[in-house]
PDB file of C-alpha atoms and ligand atoms in Angstrom:
ATOM      1  CA  MET A 643      54.345 183.766  15.439  1.00 58.00           C
ATOM      2  CA  VAL A 644      55.346 180.106  15.584  1.00 63.00           C
ATOM      3  CA  GLU A 645      59.057 179.727  15.986  1.00 65.00           C
ATOM      4  CA  GLN A 646      60.693 177.153  13.743  1.00 70.00           C
ATOM      5  CA  ARG A 647      63.096 175.087  15.796  1.00 78.00           C
ATOM      6  CA  ALA A 648      66.278 174.093  13.977  1.00 82.00           C
ATOM      7  CA  PRO A 649      66.226 170.358  13.212  1.00 88.00           C
ATOM      8  CA  GLU A 650      68.224 168.183  15.571  1.00 92.00           C
ATOM      9  CA  PRO A 651      71.433 166.761  14.095  1.00 95.00           C
ATOM     10  CA  VAL A 652      71.320 163.112  13.018  1.00 95.00           C
ATOM     11  CA  VAL A 653      72.961 160.877  15.613  1.00 95.00           C
ATOM     12  CA  LEU A 654      74.856 158.172  13.748  1.00 97.00           C
ATOM     13  CA  GLU A 655      75.355 154.618  14.913  1.00 98.00           C
ATOM     14  CA  ARG A 656      79.065 153.947  15.402  1.00 98.00           C
ATOM     15  CA  ALA A 657      81.065 150.973  14.267  1.00 98.00           C
ATOM     16  CA  ALA A 658      84.687 149.877  13.949  1.00 98.00           C
ATOM     17  CA  VAL A 659      86.636 147.148  12.174  1.00 98.00           C
ATOM     18  CA  ARG A 660      87.581 144.367  14.599  1.00 97.00           C
ATOM     19  CA  GLY A 661      88.969 140.925  13.874  1.00 94.00           C
ATOM     20  CA  GLY A 662      88.270 141.286  10.164  1.00 93.00           C
ATOM     21  CA  GLY A 663      84.601 142.190  10.702  1.00 96.00           C
ATOM     22  CA  ILE A 664      82.529 145.267  11.460  1.00 98.00           C
ATOM     23  CA  VAL A 665      81.432 145.638  15.053  1.00 98.00           C
ATOM     24  CA  PHE A 666      78.773 148.143  16.129  1.00 98.00           C
ATOM     25  CA  ALA A 667      78.964 149.947  19.454  1.00 98.00           C
ATOM     26  CA  GLU A 668      75.278 149.220  20.236  1.00 97.00           C
ATOM     27  CA  SER A 669      73.721 145.777  20.038  1.00 94.00           C
ATOM     28  CA  ASP A 670      71.219 146.589  17.261  1.00 93.00           C
ATOM     29  CA  GLY A 671      73.392 149.314  15.751  1.00 97.00           C
ATOM     30  CA  LEU A 672      73.596 147.538  12.420  1.00 97.00           C
ATOM     31  CA  GLY A 673      69.807 147.175  12.176  1.00 97.00           C
ATOM     32  CA  ARG A 674      69.325 150.861  12.920  1.00 97.00           C
ATOM     33  CA  ALA A 675      72.053 151.788  10.441  1.00 98.00           C
ATOM     34  CA  LEU A 676      70.313 149.798   7.682  1.00 98.00           C
ATOM     35  CA  ASP A 677      67.055 151.640   8.464  1.00 96.00           C
ATOM     36  CA  ALA A 678      68.676 155.074   8.660  1.00 96.00           C
ATOM     37  CA  GLY A 679      70.772 154.436   5.549  1.00 97.00           C
ATOM     38  CA  LEU A 680      73.984 155.662   7.111  1.00 97.00           C
ATOM     39  CA  PHE A 681      76.393 155.182  10.024  1.00 98.00           C
ATOM     40  CA  ALA A 682      79.851 156.229  11.217  1.00 98.00           C
ATOM     41  CA  LEU A 683      82.758 153.819  10.761  1.00 98.00           C
ATOM     42  CA  ALA A 684      86.047 154.459  12.570  1.00 98.00           C
ATOM     43  CA  VAL A 685      88.974 155.029  10.219  1.00 98.00           C
ATOM     44  CA  PRO A 686      91.152 151.948  10.789  1.00 98.00           C
ATOM     45  CA  GLU A 687      94.555 152.511  12.325  1.00 95.00           C
ATOM     46  CA  GLY A 688      97.248 152.919   9.697  1.00 95.00           C
ATOM     47  CA  LEU A 689      94.932 154.206   6.985  1.00 98.00           C
ATOM     48  CA  ASP A 690      96.447 157.545   6.054  1.00 98.00           C
ATOM     49  CA  LEU A 691      93.836 159.918   4.646  1.00 98.00           C
ATOM     50  CA  ARG A 692      96.161 162.843   4.041  1.00 98.00           C
ATOM     51  CA  PRO A 693      96.600 162.103   0.310  1.00 98.00           C
ATOM     52  CA  GLY A 694      92.822 162.391  -0.121  1.00 98.00           C
ATOM     53  CA  VAL A 695      92.664 165.675   1.775  1.00 98.00           C
ATOM     54  CA  ARG A 696      95.517 167.019  -0.288  1.00 97.00           C
ATOM     55  CA  LEU A 697      93.903 165.974  -3.564  1.00 98.00           C
ATOM     56  CA  CYS A 698      90.667 167.772  -2.643  1.00 98.00           C
ATOM     57  CA  ARG A 699      92.563 170.934  -1.711  1.00 96.00           C
ATOM     58  CA  GLU A 700      94.701 170.967  -4.853  1.00 97.00           C
ATOM     59  CA  PHE A 701      93.028 169.305  -7.847  1.00 98.00           C
ATOM     60  CA  HIS A 702      91.222 172.467  -8.915  1.00 96.00           C
ATOM     61  CA  ARG A 703      94.299 174.705  -8.749  1.00 96.00           C
ATOM     62  CA  PRO A 704      96.610 175.296 -11.725  1.00 96.00           C
ATOM     63  CA  ARG A 705      99.878 173.382 -11.934  1.00 94.00           C
ATOM     64  CA  THR A 706     101.938 176.429 -12.696  1.00 93.00           C
ATOM     65  CA  GLY A 707     103.860 177.752  -9.714  1.00 90.00           C
ATOM     66  CA  ALA A 708     103.367 174.586  -7.628  1.00 93.00           C
ATOM     67  CA  ASP A 709     106.354 172.865  -6.037  1.00 95.00           C
ATOM     68  CA  ALA A 710     107.388 169.400  -7.244  1.00 95.00           C
ATOM     69  CA  ALA A 711     105.502 167.599  -4.458  1.00 95.00           C
ATOM     70  CA  THR A 712     102.222 169.443  -5.083  1.00 96.00           C
ATOM     71  CA  ARG A 713     102.265 169.458  -8.877  1.00 96.00           C
ATOM     72  CA  PRO A 714     100.936 165.860  -9.332  1.00 97.00           C
ATOM     73  CA  TYR A 715      97.849 166.825  -7.302  1.00 98.00           C
ATOM     74  CA  ARG A 716      96.992 169.841  -9.423  1.00 98.00           C
ATOM     75  CA  GLY A 717      95.696 170.849 -12.816  1.00 96.00           C
ATOM     76  CA  MET A 718      92.866 168.300 -12.923  1.00 97.00           C
ATOM     77  CA  ARG A 719      90.147 170.590 -14.236  1.00 96.00           C
ATOM     78  CA  GLU A 720      91.605 169.665 -17.611  1.00 94.00           C
ATOM     79  CA  LEU A 721      90.736 165.985 -17.264  1.00 96.00           C
ATOM     80  CA  GLU A 722      87.846 165.301 -19.553  1.00 93.00           C
ATOM     81  CA  GLY A 723      85.633 162.488 -18.320  1.00 91.00           C
ATOM     82  CA  VAL A 724      87.148 162.673 -14.830  1.00 95.00           C
ATOM     83  CA  TYR A 725      86.481 166.315 -13.880  1.00 95.00           C
ATOM     84  CA  PHE A 726      82.898 167.524 -13.549  1.00 92.00           C
ATOM     85  CA  ASP A 727      81.735 171.080 -12.992  1.00 91.00           C
ATOM     86  CA  ARG A 728      78.266 170.917 -11.458  1.00 86.00           C
ATOM     87  CA  GLU A 729      77.079 174.184 -12.826  1.00 86.00           C
ATOM     88  CA  HIS A 730      73.956 174.485 -10.636  1.00 88.00           C
ATOM     89  CA  PHE A 731      75.792 173.683  -7.397  1.00 92.00           C
ATOM     90  CA  GLN A 732      78.925 174.663  -5.511  1.00 94.00           C
ATOM     91  CA  THR A 733      80.506 171.291  -6.047  1.00 94.00           C
ATOM     92  CA  GLU A 734      83.107 170.457  -8.639  1.00 95.00           C
ATOM     93  CA  HIS A 735      84.525 166.966  -8.506  1.00 94.00           C
ATOM     94  CA  LEU A 736      86.760 164.283  -9.844  1.00 97.00           C
ATOM     95  CA  LEU A 737      85.217 160.889 -10.464  1.00 95.00           C
ATOM     96  CA  ALA A 738      87.738 158.185 -11.290  1.00 96.00           C
ATOM     97  CA  ASP A 739      87.455 154.429 -11.661  1.00 94.00           C
ATOM     98  CA  ALA A 740      90.462 152.190 -10.975  1.00 95.00           C
ATOM     99  CA  GLU A 741      91.881 152.724 -14.442  1.00 95.00           C
ATOM    100  CA  ALA A 742      91.566 156.513 -14.312  1.00 96.00           C
ATOM    101  CA  ARG A 743      93.053 156.609 -10.813  1.00 97.00           C
ATOM    102  CA  ALA A 744      96.125 154.685 -11.934  1.00 97.00           C
ATOM    103  CA  ARG A 745      96.503 156.989 -14.916  1.00 97.00           C
ATOM    104  CA  HIS A 746      95.983 160.373 -13.270  1.00 97.00           C
ATOM    105  CA  PHE A 747      96.428 160.219  -9.486  1.00 98.00           C
ATOM    106  CA  PRO A 748      99.576 160.111  -7.336  1.00 98.00           C
ATOM    107  CA  PRO A 749     100.318 156.537  -6.121  1.00 98.00           C
ATOM    108  CA  GLU A 750      99.556 157.365  -2.489  1.00 98.00           C
ATOM    109  CA  VAL A 751      96.032 158.473  -3.484  1.00 98.00           C
ATOM    110  CA  VAL A 752      95.577 155.217  -5.405  1.00 98.00           C
ATOM    111  CA  ALA A 753      96.711 153.172  -2.390  1.00 98.00           C
ATOM    112  CA  MET A 754      94.351 155.066  -0.079  1.00 98.00           C
ATOM    113  CA  ALA A 755      91.405 154.669  -2.466  1.00 98.00           C
ATOM    114  CA  ASP A 756      92.103 150.915  -2.728  1.00 97.00           C
ATOM    115  CA  ARG A 757      91.975 150.555   1.053  1.00 98.00           C
ATOM    116  CA  MET A 758      88.754 152.541   1.279  1.00 98.00           C
ATOM    117  CA  ASN A 759      87.363 150.308  -1.378  1.00 97.00           C
ATOM    118  CA  GLU A 760      88.213 147.135   0.538  1.00 97.00           C
ATOM    119  CA  LEU A 761      86.531 148.598   3.589  1.00 98.00           C
ATOM    120  CA  ALA A 762      83.395 149.410   1.587  1.00 98.00           C
ATOM    121  CA  LEU A 763      83.331 145.796   0.361  1.00 97.00           C
ATOM    122  CA  LEU A 764      83.483 144.587   3.954  1.00 98.00           C
ATOM    123  CA  VAL A 765      80.457 146.775   4.703  1.00 98.00           C
ATOM    124  CA  LEU A 766      78.650 145.362   1.667  1.00 98.00           C
ATOM    125  CA  ARG A 767      79.212 141.765   2.791  1.00 97.00           C
ATOM    126  CA  THR A 768      78.208 142.621   6.364  1.00 98.00           C
ATOM    127  CA  ALA A 769      74.963 144.243   5.207  1.00 98.00           C
ATOM    128  CA  LEU A 770      74.075 141.468   2.712  1.00 98.00           C
ATOM    129  CA  ASP A 771      74.470 138.966   5.521  1.00 97.00           C
ATOM    130  CA  ALA A 772      72.412 141.093   7.917  1.00 97.00           C
ATOM    131  CA  VAL A 773      69.409 141.307   5.582  1.00 97.00           C
ATOM    132  CA  GLY A 774      69.538 137.553   5.010  1.00 96.00           C
ATOM    133  CA  VAL A 775      70.755 137.291   1.414  1.00 97.00           C
ATOM    134  CA  THR A 776      72.422 133.886   1.179  1.00 95.00           C
ATOM    135  CA  ALA A 777      76.148 134.145   0.405  1.00 96.00           C
ATOM    136  CA  ARG A 778      75.684 131.818  -2.572  1.00 96.00           C
ATOM    137  CA  LEU A 779      73.786 134.625  -4.378  1.00 96.00           C
ATOM    138  CA  TRP A 780      76.039 137.560  -3.521  1.00 97.00           C
ATOM    139  CA  SER A 781      78.118 137.545  -6.713  1.00 96.00           C
ATOM    140  CA  GLN A 782      75.173 137.174  -9.018  1.00 95.00           C
ATOM    141  CA  VAL A 783      72.799 139.707  -7.444  1.00 96.00           C
ATOM    142  CA  THR A 784      75.500 142.375  -7.104  1.00 96.00           C
ATOM    143  CA  SER A 785      76.778 141.656 -10.632  1.00 94.00           C
ATOM    144  CA  GLY A 786      80.162 140.798  -9.134  1.00 95.00           C
ATOM    145  CA  ALA A 787      80.523 144.008  -7.091  1.00 95.00           C
ATOM    146  CA  VAL A 788      80.948 141.961  -3.898  1.00 96.00           C
ATOM    147  CA  ASP A 789      84.005 140.252  -5.426  1.00 95.00           C
ATOM    148  CA  GLY A 790      85.639 143.529  -6.389  1.00 91.00           C
ATOM    149  CA  PHE A 791      84.289 143.627  -9.943  1.00 91.00           C
ATOM    150  CA  GLY A 792      81.865 146.314 -10.982  1.00 89.00           C
ATOM    151  CA  THR A 793      82.902 149.949 -10.872  1.00 90.00           C
ATOM    152  CA  HIS A 794      84.721 151.219  -7.836  1.00 93.00           C
ATOM    153  CA  TRP A 795      84.610 154.957  -8.129  1.00 93.00           C
ATOM    154  CA  PHE A 796      86.661 157.377  -6.138  1.00 97.00           C
ATOM    155  CA  ALA A 797      85.360 160.950  -5.927  1.00 97.00           C
ATOM    156  CA  ALA A 798      87.074 164.104  -4.694  1.00 98.00           C
ATOM    157  CA  ASN A 799      84.684 166.996  -4.028  1.00 97.00           C
ATOM    158  CA  HIS A 800      85.439 170.689  -3.687  1.00 97.00           C
ATOM    159  CA  TYR A 801      82.746 173.207  -2.712  1.00 96.00           C
ATOM    160  CA  ARG A 802      83.349 176.565  -4.361  1.00 94.00           C
ATOM    161  CA  SER A 803      82.405 179.092  -1.706  1.00 92.00           C
ATOM    162  CA  ASP A 804      82.244 181.971  -4.192  1.00 91.00           C
ATOM    163  CA  ARG A 805      79.054 180.415  -5.613  1.00 92.00           C
ATOM    164  CA  ASP A 806      75.768 181.388  -4.054  1.00 93.00           C
ATOM    165  CA  GLN A 807      74.265 177.944  -4.639  1.00 93.00           C
ATOM    166  CA  LEU A 808      73.376 174.777  -2.783  1.00 93.00           C
ATOM    167  CA  GLY A 809      76.574 172.793  -2.088  1.00 94.00           C
ATOM    168  CA  CYS A 810      75.461 169.573  -3.691  1.00 93.00           C
ATOM    169  CA  ALA A 811      72.162 168.341  -5.171  1.00 90.00           C
ATOM    170  CA  PRO A 812      69.777 166.248  -3.088  1.00 91.00           C
ATOM    171  CA  HIS A 813      70.553 162.696  -4.141  1.00 92.00           C
ATOM    172  CA  LYS A 814      70.831 159.091  -3.142  1.00 92.00           C
ATOM    173  CA  ASP A 815      74.129 157.475  -4.039  1.00 93.00           C
ATOM    174  CA  THR A 816      73.484 155.100  -6.912  1.00 91.00           C
ATOM    175  CA  GLY A 817      75.493 151.999  -6.040  1.00 94.00           C
ATOM    176  CA  PHE A 818      75.675 149.624  -3.084  1.00 96.00           C
ATOM    177  CA  VAL A 819      77.922 151.236  -0.475  1.00 98.00           C
ATOM    178  CA  THR A 820      79.703 154.592  -0.140  1.00 98.00           C
ATOM    179  CA  LEU A 821      82.506 155.377   2.270  1.00 98.00           C
ATOM    180  CA  LEU A 822      82.600 159.158   2.637  1.00 98.00           C
ATOM    181  CA  TYR A 823      85.167 161.272   4.425  1.00 98.00           C
ATOM    182  CA  ASN A 824      84.446 164.874   5.368  1.00 97.00           C
ATOM    183  CA  GLU A 825      85.622 167.216   8.097  1.00 96.00           C
ATOM    184  CA  GLN A 826      83.322 170.210   7.813  1.00 95.00           C
ATOM    185  CA  ASP A 827      79.625 170.694   8.495  1.00 95.00           C
ATOM    186  CA  GLY A 828      77.233 170.942   5.579  1.00 96.00           C
ATOM    187  CA  LEU A 829      75.984 167.416   4.902  1.00 97.00           C
ATOM    188  CA  GLU A 830      72.250 166.981   5.496  1.00 97.00           C
ATOM    189  CA  ALA A 831      70.011 163.911   5.431  1.00 97.00           C
ATOM    190  CA  PHE A 832      66.287 163.845   4.680  1.00 93.00           C
ATOM    191  CA  SER A 833      64.364 161.920   7.273  1.00 89.00           C
ATOM    192  CA  GLY A 834      61.002 162.333   8.945  1.00 86.00           C
ATOM    193  CA  GLY A 835      59.973 164.868   6.293  1.00 89.00           C
ATOM    194  CA  ARG A 836      62.806 167.306   6.915  1.00 93.00           C
ATOM    195  CA  TRP A 837      66.468 167.981   6.252  1.00 94.00           C
ATOM    196  CA  SER A 838      68.673 167.442   9.301  1.00 96.00           C
ATOM    197  CA  PRO A 839      72.381 168.139   9.644  1.00 97.00           C
ATOM    198  CA  VAL A 840      74.779 165.187   9.691  1.00 97.00           C
ATOM    199  CA  PRO A 841      77.795 166.552  11.556  1.00 96.00           C
ATOM    200  CA  PRO A 842      81.139 164.943  10.789  1.00 97.00           C
ATOM    201  CA  VAL A 843      82.306 162.423  13.389  1.00 97.00           C
ATOM    202  CA  SER A 844      85.989 162.950  14.066  1.00 97.00           C
ATOM    203  CA  GLY A 845      88.165 160.009  13.000  1.00 98.00           C
ATOM    204  CA  HIS A 846      85.246 158.326  11.205  1.00 98.00           C
ATOM    205  CA  PHE A 847      83.970 157.750   7.718  1.00 98.00           C
ATOM    206  CA  ILE A 848      80.299 158.210   7.020  1.00 98.00           C
ATOM    207  CA  VAL A 849      79.036 155.080   5.358  1.00 98.00           C
ATOM    208  CA  ASN A 850      75.862 155.302   3.338  1.00 96.00           C
ATOM    209  CA  PHE A 851      73.893 152.842   1.302  1.00 97.00           C
ATOM    210  CA  GLY A 852      72.938 153.506  -2.297  1.00 95.00           C
ATOM    211  CA  GLY A 853      70.003 153.055  -4.642  1.00 92.00           C
ATOM    212  CA  SER A 854      71.182 149.728  -6.112  1.00 93.00           C
ATOM    213  CA  PHE A 855      71.239 148.204  -2.635  1.00 96.00           C
ATOM    214  CA  GLU A 856      67.845 149.670  -1.740  1.00 95.00           C
ATOM    215  CA  LEU A 857      66.349 148.216  -4.918  1.00 94.00           C
ATOM    216  CA  LEU A 858      68.025 144.841  -4.382  1.00 96.00           C
ATOM    217  CA  THR A 859      66.574 144.420  -0.889  1.00 97.00           C
ATOM    218  CA  GLU A 860      63.268 146.274  -1.282  1.00 95.00           C
ATOM    219  CA  ASP A 861      61.085 143.141  -1.029  1.00 96.00           C
ATOM    220  CA  LEU A 862      62.840 141.661   1.997  1.00 97.00           C
ATOM    221  CA  ALA A 863      61.420 141.745   5.517  1.00 95.00           C
ATOM    222  CA  ARG A 864      64.609 143.545   6.537  1.00 96.00           C
ATOM    223  CA  SER A 865      65.767 145.903   3.819  1.00 97.00           C
ATOM    224  CA  VAL A 866      68.483 148.470   3.267  1.00 97.00           C
ATOM    225  CA  HIS A 867      67.490 152.111   3.091  1.00 96.00           C
ATOM    226  CA  ALA A 868      69.373 154.494   0.783  1.00 95.00           C
ATOM    227  CA  VAL A 869      69.438 157.876   2.461  1.00 93.00           C
ATOM    228  CA  LEU A 870      68.548 161.011   0.525  1.00 93.00           C
ATOM    229  CA  HIS A 871      71.247 163.586   1.253  1.00 96.00           C
ATOM    230  CA  ARG A 872      72.575 166.939   0.087  1.00 96.00           C
ATOM    231  CA  VAL A 873      75.140 169.539   1.081  1.00 96.00           C
ATOM    232  CA  ARG A 874      73.891 172.966   2.080  1.00 96.00           C
ATOM    233  CA  ARG A 875      75.571 176.122   0.846  1.00 95.00           C
ATOM    234  CA  CYS A 876      78.998 176.373   2.449  1.00 92.00           C
ATOM    235  CA  ALA A 877      80.504 179.737   3.265  1.00 87.00           C
ATOM    236  CA  PRO A 878      83.816 179.326   5.107  1.00 82.00           C
ATOM    237  CA  ALA A 879      85.576 182.288   6.657  1.00 77.00           C
ATOM    238  CA  SER A 880      88.539 181.981   4.319  1.00 78.00           C
ATOM    239  CA  SER A 881      89.252 180.442   0.950  1.00 74.00           C
ATOM    240  CA  ASP A 882      91.901 178.223   2.599  1.00 77.00           C
ATOM    241  CA  ASP A 883      89.124 176.597   4.537  1.00 86.00           C
ATOM    242  CA  GLU A 884      86.803 175.611   1.707  1.00 94.00           C
ATOM    243  CA  ARG A 885      84.699 172.526   2.176  1.00 96.00           C
ATOM    244  CA  PHE A 886      85.884 169.258   0.692  1.00 97.00           C
ATOM    245  CA  SER A 887      85.043 165.594   0.914  1.00 98.00           C
ATOM    246  CA  PHE A 888      86.128 162.399  -0.751  1.00 98.00           C
ATOM    247  CA  ALA A 889      84.476 159.057  -1.160  1.00 98.00           C
ATOM    248  CA  ALA A 890      84.880 155.481  -2.365  1.00 98.00           C
ATOM    249  CA  PHE A 891      81.833 153.978  -4.061  1.00 96.00           C
ATOM    250  CA  VAL A 892      81.124 150.295  -4.633  1.00 97.00           C
ATOM    251  CA  ASN A 893      78.850 150.304  -7.662  1.00 94.00           C
ATOM    252  CA  PRO A 894      77.759 147.794 -10.252  1.00 93.00           C
ATOM    253  CA  SER A 895      79.345 148.196 -13.679  1.00 89.00           C
ATOM    254  CA  PRO A 896      77.243 150.407 -15.988  1.00 86.00           C
ATOM    255  CA  ALA A 897      77.098 147.402 -18.324  1.00 90.00           C
ATOM    256  CA  ALA A 898      75.479 145.241 -15.615  1.00 93.00           C
ATOM    257  CA  LEU A 899      71.925 144.480 -14.521  1.00 94.00           C
ATOM    258  CA  LEU A 900      70.156 145.361 -11.299  1.00 94.00           C
ATOM    259  CA  HIS A 901      68.517 142.562  -9.333  1.00 95.00           C
ATOM    260  CA  LYS A 902      65.901 142.187  -6.628  1.00 96.00           C
ATOM    261  CA  VAL A 903      65.931 139.387  -4.066  1.00 97.00           C
ATOM    262  CA  ASP A 904      63.001 137.958  -2.130  1.00 95.00           C
ATOM    263  CA  ASP A 905      62.643 136.235   1.221  1.00 93.00           C
ATOM    264  CA  GLY A 906      62.065 132.881  -0.507  1.00 93.00           C
ATOM    265  CA  GLY A 907      65.658 132.913  -1.804  1.00 92.00           C
ATOM    266  CA  GLY A 908      64.670 133.926  -5.348  1.00 94.00           C
ATOM    267  CA  HIS A 909      65.892 136.862  -7.389  1.00 95.00           C
ATOM    268  CA  ARG A 910      65.057 138.625 -10.646  1.00 95.00           C
ATOM    269  CA  VAL A 911      66.467 141.308 -12.921  1.00 95.00           C
ATOM    270  CA  VAL A 912      64.610 144.629 -12.671  1.00 91.00           C
ATOM    271  CA  SER A 913      66.616 147.116 -14.750  1.00 90.00           C
ATOM    272  CA  THR A 914      69.885 147.776 -16.494  1.00 93.00           C
ATOM    273  CA  VAL A 915      72.362 149.864 -14.536  1.00 92.00           C
ATOM    274  CA  ALA A 916      72.748 152.251 -17.483  1.00 90.00           C
ATOM    275  CA  ASP A 917      68.993 153.035 -17.559  1.00 89.00           C
ATOM    276  CA  PHE A 918      68.932 153.458 -13.801  1.00 89.00           C
ATOM    277  CA  LEU A 919      71.872 155.903 -13.898  1.00 86.00           C
ATOM    278  CA  ARG A 920      70.569 157.910 -16.835  1.00 85.00           C
ATOM    279  CA  ASP A 921      67.216 158.532 -15.097  1.00 82.00           C
ATOM    280  CA  PHE A 922      68.998 159.350 -11.884  1.00 79.00           C
ATOM    281  CA  ASN A 923      71.396 161.832 -13.494  1.00 74.00           C
ATOM    282  CA  ARG A 924      68.616 163.647 -15.302  1.00 77.00           C
ATOM    283  CA  ASP A 925      66.518 163.987 -12.146  1.00 73.00           C
ATOM    284  CA  THR A 926      69.413 164.903  -9.876  1.00 70.00           C
ATOM    285  CA  TRP A 927      71.865 167.168 -11.619  1.00 62.00           C
ATOM    286  CA  ASN A 928      69.970 168.790 -14.466  1.00 64.00           C
ATOM    287  CA  ASP A 929      73.176 169.500 -16.344  1.00 58.00           C
ATOM    288  CA  ARG A 930      74.976 168.307 -19.452  1.00 61.00           C
ATOM    289  CA  HIS A 931      76.442 165.205 -17.799  1.00 63.00           C
ATOM    290  CA  ASP A 932      73.584 162.735 -18.283  1.00 63.00           C
ATOM    291  CA  ASP A 933      76.136 159.957 -18.817  1.00 70.00           C
ATOM    292  CA  PHE A 934      77.858 160.677 -15.486  1.00 65.00           C
ATOM    293  CA  GLY A 935      79.090 157.337 -14.139  1.00 67.00           C
ATOM    294  CA  ILE A 936      78.136 155.543 -17.352  1.00 67.00           C
ATOM    295  CA  ALA A 937      80.777 156.509 -19.890  1.00 64.00           C
ATOM    296  CA  THR A 938      83.062 158.838 -18.015  1.00 47.00           C
ATOM    297  CA  THR A 939      86.509 157.489 -18.790  1.00 42.00           C
ATOM    298  CA  ARG A 940      87.835 156.905 -22.236  1.00 38.00           C
ATOM    299  CA  GLY A 941      88.406 153.270 -21.264  1.00 35.00           C
ATOM    300  CA  GLY A 942      84.630 152.865 -20.948  1.00 35.00           C
ATOM    301  CA  GLY A 943      84.381 153.376 -17.201  1.00 35.00           C
ATOM    302  CA  THR A 944      84.027 149.712 -16.309  1.00 33.00           C
ATOM    303  CA  ALA A 945      86.948 148.981 -14.028  1.00 31.00           C
TER     304      ALA A 945
HETATM  305  O1  AKG B1143      80.450 166.268   0.691  1.00 83.58           O
HETATM  306  C1  AKG B1143      79.717 165.525   1.333  1.00 83.58           C
HETATM  307  O2  AKG B1143      79.710 165.516   2.577  1.00 83.58           O
HETATM  308  C2  AKG B1143      78.758 164.610   0.593  1.00 83.58           C
HETATM  309  C3  AKG B1143      79.206 164.213  -0.792  1.00 83.58           C
HETATM  310  C4  AKG B1143      78.300 163.219  -1.424  1.00 83.58           C
HETATM  311  O3  AKG B1143      77.182 163.037  -1.057  1.00 83.58           O
HETATM  312  C5  AKG B1143      78.795 162.401  -2.556  1.00 83.58           C
HETATM  313  O4  AKG B1143      79.953 162.586  -3.007  1.00 83.58           O
HETATM  314  O5  AKG B1143      78.033 161.524  -3.020  1.00 83.58           O
HETATM  315 FE1  FE2 B1144      76.315 161.245  -1.935  1.00 83.58          FE
END
């Protein structure tokens, strides 16, 4: 019998924010991160992530019986267009644009999400520069996402351990850049024809690049790879220890267009974001939320 060896964990390039820029620990760390589609970014000093952790632990619990400090974090399964039950997977999540965050989340969660968002924008600018897209084109080819327009989602994920299902569907994130925070094992990346664990790196975000960025840079000599990832079934020892994660996404507005750039400095429109998302949702989730990320908030979802 041939023994199947467990796949080696993915070793992530490491980076930190220094002097207003992103500095990698290794000299070609950024290049390798663009190829791999993900890397670890140190959580900057002074960025308090506890509101995000608390939101993930509480949003799915009922408000009744909670103390005054916990109540604003709870009862969010009721939020239509913000709460999503992924019926074929363990995950249930909140997905909120800036408008929905201001309306439904405690102010300290909003402040944390805003900082994560700024950090994701710094990554976007760093990566655009690294693949040689001239700064003059950044606004146009990202449909304004680089300037803070577009849709800046914040997601809070909870993995329901009582479900005997995969944690989260295999997917590529759809936008440009995602800043993900998790503390427990379970995330896996597909590379070299197999799924490999991506262990959390203490004190770090996991940054990954999304499908819009992959498409944008596909024809360049140096391009950005969007990593296919999933979360395996999570079975913690106790229900107090259930898996969670939260993330800030820099995405184009669903009303925008997706572009492709070339090495000659040209660019062209290749799709609408709405079409791209609809196809993606159908292929990925196979549930009733085909308009996930397109028309989720009553305000139209275009923060
Ligand atoms: O929970 C995780 O570690 C991954 C979540 C994820 O991929 C996402 O929210 O897009
Ligand atoms: Fe993801």
